[in-house]
Coordinates of C-alpha atoms in Angstrom, one line a residue:
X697 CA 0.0 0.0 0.0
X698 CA 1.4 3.2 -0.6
X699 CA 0.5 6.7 0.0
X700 CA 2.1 10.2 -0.4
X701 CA 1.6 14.0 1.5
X702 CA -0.7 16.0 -0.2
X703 CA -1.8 19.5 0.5
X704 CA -6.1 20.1 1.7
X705 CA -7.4 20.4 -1.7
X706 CA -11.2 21.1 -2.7
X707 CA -11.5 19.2 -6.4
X708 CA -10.1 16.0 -6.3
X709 CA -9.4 13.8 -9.7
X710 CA -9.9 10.4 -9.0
X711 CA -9.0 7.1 -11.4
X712 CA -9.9 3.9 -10.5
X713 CA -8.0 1.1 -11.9
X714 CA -7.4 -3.0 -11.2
X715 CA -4.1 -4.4 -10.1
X716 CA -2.1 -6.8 -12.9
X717 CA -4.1 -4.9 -15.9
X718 CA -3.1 -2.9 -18.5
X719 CA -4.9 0.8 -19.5
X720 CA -3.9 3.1 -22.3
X721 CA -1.8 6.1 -21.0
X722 CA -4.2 8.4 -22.2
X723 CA -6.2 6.9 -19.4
X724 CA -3.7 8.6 -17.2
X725 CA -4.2 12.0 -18.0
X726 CA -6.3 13.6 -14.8
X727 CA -3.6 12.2 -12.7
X728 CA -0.5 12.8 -15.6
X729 CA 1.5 14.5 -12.4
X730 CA 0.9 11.7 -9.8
X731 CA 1.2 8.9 -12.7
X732 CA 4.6 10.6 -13.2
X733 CA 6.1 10.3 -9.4
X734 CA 5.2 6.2 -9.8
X735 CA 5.4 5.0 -13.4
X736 CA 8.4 2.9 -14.5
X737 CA 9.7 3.0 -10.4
X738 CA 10.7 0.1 -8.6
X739 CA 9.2 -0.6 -4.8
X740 CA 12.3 -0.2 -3.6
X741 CA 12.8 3.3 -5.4
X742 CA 10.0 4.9 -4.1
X743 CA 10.8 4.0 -0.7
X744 CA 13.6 5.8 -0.6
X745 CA 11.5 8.7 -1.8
X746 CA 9.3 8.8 1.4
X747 CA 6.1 7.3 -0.9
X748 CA 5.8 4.4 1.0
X749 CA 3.4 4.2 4.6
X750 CA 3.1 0.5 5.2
X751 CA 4.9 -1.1 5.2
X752 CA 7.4 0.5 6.8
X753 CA 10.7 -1.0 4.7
X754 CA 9.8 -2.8 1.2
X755 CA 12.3 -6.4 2.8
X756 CA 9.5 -6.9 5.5
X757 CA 6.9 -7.5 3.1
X758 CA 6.3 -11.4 2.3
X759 CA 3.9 -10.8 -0.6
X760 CA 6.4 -7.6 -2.8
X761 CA 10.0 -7.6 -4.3
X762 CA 12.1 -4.3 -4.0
X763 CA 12.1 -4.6 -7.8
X764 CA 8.5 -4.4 -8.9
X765 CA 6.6 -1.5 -9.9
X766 CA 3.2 -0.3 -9.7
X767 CA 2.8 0.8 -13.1
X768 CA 5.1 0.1 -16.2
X769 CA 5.4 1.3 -19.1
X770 CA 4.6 -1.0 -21.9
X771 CA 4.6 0.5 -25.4
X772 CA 1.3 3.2 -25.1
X773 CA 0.1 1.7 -21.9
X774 CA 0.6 1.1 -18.4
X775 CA 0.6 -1.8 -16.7
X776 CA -0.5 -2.2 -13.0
X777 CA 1.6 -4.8 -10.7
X778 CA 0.4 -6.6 -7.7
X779 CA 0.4 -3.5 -5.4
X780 CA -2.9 -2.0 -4.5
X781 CA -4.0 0.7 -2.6
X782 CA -4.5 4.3 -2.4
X783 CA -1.8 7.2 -3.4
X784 CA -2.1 11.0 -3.7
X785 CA 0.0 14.1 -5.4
X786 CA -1.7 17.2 -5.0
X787 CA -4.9 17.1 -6.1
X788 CA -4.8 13.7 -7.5
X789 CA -5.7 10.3 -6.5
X790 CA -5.4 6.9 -7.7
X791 CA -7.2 3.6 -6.1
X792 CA -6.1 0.6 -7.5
X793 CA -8.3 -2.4 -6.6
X794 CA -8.5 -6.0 -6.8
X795 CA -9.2 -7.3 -10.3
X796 CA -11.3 -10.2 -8.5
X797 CA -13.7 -7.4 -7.8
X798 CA -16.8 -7.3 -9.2
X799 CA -18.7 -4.0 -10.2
X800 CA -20.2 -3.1 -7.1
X801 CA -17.9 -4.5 -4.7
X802 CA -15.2 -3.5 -2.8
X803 CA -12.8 -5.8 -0.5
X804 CA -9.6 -3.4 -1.5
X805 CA -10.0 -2.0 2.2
X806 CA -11.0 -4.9 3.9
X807 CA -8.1 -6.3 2.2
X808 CA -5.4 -4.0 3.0
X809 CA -6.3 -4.3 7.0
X810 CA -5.6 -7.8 7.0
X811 CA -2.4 -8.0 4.6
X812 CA -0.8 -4.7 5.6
X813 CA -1.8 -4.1 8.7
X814 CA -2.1 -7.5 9.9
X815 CA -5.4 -6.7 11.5
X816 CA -8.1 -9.7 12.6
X817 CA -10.7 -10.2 10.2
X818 CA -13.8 -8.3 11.0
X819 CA -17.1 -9.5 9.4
X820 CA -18.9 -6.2 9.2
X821 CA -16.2 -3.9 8.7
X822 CA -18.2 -0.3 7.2
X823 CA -16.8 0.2 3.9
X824 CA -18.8 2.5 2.4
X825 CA -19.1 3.3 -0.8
X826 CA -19.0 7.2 -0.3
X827 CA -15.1 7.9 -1.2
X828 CA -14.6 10.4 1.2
X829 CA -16.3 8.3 4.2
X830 CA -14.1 4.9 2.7
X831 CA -10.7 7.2 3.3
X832 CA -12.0 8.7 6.6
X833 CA -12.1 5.0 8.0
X834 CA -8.8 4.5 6.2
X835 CA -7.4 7.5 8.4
X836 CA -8.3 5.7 11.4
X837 CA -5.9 2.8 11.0
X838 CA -3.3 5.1 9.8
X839 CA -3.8 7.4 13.1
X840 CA -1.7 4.4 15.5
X841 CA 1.2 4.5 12.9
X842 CA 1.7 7.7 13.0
X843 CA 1.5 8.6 16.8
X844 CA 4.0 6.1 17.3
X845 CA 6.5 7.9 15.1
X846 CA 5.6 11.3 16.2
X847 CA 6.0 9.8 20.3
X848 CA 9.8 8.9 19.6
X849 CA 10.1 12.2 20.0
X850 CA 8.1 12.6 23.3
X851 CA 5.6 14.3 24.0
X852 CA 4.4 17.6 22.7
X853 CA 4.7 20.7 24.6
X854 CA 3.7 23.9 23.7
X855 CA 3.2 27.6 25.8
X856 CA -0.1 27.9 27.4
X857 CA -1.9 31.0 29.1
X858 CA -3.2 29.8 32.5
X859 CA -5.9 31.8 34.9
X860 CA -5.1 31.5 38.3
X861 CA -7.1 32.9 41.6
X862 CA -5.2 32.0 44.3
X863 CA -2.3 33.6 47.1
X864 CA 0.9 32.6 45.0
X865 CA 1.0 35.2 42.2
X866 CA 3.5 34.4 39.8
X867 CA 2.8 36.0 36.5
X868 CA 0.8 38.8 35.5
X869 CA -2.4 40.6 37.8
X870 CA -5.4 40.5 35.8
X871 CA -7.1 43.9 37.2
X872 CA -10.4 43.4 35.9
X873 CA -10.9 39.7 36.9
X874 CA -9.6 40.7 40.4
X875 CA -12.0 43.2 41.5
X876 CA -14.7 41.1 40.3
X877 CA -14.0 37.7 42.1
X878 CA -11.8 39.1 45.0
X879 CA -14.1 42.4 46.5
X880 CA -13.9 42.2 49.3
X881 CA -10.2 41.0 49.5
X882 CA -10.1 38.0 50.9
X883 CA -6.4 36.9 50.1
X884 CA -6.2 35.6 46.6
X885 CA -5.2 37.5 43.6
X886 CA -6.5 36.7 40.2
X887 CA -3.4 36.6 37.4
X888 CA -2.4 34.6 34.6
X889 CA 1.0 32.8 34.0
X890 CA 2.3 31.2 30.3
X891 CA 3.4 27.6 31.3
X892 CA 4.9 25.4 29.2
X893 CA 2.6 22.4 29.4
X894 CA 1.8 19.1 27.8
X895 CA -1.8 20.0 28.8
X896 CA -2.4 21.8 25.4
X897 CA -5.3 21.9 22.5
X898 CA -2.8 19.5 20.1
X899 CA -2.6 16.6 23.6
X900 CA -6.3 17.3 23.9
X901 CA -7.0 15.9 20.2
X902 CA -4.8 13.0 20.2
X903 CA -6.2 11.9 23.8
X904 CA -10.1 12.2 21.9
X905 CA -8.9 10.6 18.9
X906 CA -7.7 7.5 20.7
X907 CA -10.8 7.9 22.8
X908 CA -12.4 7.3 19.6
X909 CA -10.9 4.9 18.2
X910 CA -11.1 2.8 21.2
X911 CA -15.4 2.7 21.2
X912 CA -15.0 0.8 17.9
X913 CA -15.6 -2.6 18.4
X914 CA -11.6 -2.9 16.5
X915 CA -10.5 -0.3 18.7
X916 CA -8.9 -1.3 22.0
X917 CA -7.3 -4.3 20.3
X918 CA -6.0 -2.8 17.4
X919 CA -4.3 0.2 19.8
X920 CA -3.0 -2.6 21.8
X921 CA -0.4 -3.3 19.3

């Protein structure tokens, strides 16, 4: 499976095509800039090129060589290999699904949990037809990967304003908010300090996002690993 950065884009171009088939290049042309990161490229060339998510190094796949290609060149087509999955440049996307698919169906998700991610099979695993719903879900599984990488690192800290109402004044007297909670004086002063805290918006999303991940009926094994 492989899958690129791409900016927040509002259009996105789409092609859909099956693995180990072969497609005129002219069939190409919405995604002529993303075809032209991958075509004629070995596995092991894009790697090194950052294109690659899962998995993380091409010689711990089973199923892939370093030297095969997701799409070749072959006179004035292309030819798909046996990767599939989703990538993105830009604006564009390419899926490429199984070619066991019937119209209608779609296992490429299903699939890609259980080969790449070496998840358990799940019966009624939501793969929706809506495209941007089917990649939301995809995000999901992606989420772990990522906060694994970004927590070698440690944790993220970042300067936050604090409101305190108390005796040990440390920062700066907030006038306003002082007369109001402290007339008649009683002791305490209200003020505000910058702290530089793990307690911060950025801590606060990751902590809901496992949250959520963990009410799916997936969730708390698949965080387990």
């Amino acid at each position: 499976m492989a899958i690129s950065n791409s900016p927040e884009v509002m259009h996105m171009k789409l092609l859909r095509i099956k693995d180990n088939s072969q497609q005129k290049k002219d069939a190409f042309s919405q995604v002529a800039k993303l075809t032209g990161k991958i075509a004629d490229k070995t596995l092991e060339q894009l790697e090194r090129e950052g294109v690659f998510v899962f998995p993380e190094t091409i010689k711990d796949a089973k199923d892939i060589t370093q030297d095969q290609m997701i799409l070749q060149s072959v006179n004035d087509t292309y030819r798909s290999g046996n990767v599939m999955g989703f990538l993105g440049y830009g604006d564009e996307r390419l899926a490429i699904a199984s070619r066991f698919c019937r119209e209608g169906e779609d296992y490429l998700f299903q699939y890609l949990l259980d080969k790449v991610l070496d998840f358990p099979n799940i019966v009624d695993l939501d793969a929706d037809a809506n495209q941007d719903n089917r990649l939301f879900n995809f995000l999901l599984f992606l989420f772990p990967h990522y906060l694994k990488a970004a927590m070698r690192k440690g944790l993220f800290k970042k300067y936050i304003r604090h409101r305190y109402n108390d005796g040990n004044v440390k920062g700066t007297i907030d006038v306003a908010r002082h007369i109001k909670k402290n007339i008649p004086f009683v002791g305490n002063v209200a003020y505000s300090q910058r702290e530089f805290s793990y307690d911060n918006s950025l801590m606060e999303l990751v902590r809901h996002t496992i949250e959520y991940i963990k009410r799916k009926p997936y969730g708390k094994n698949f965080l387990s690993k």
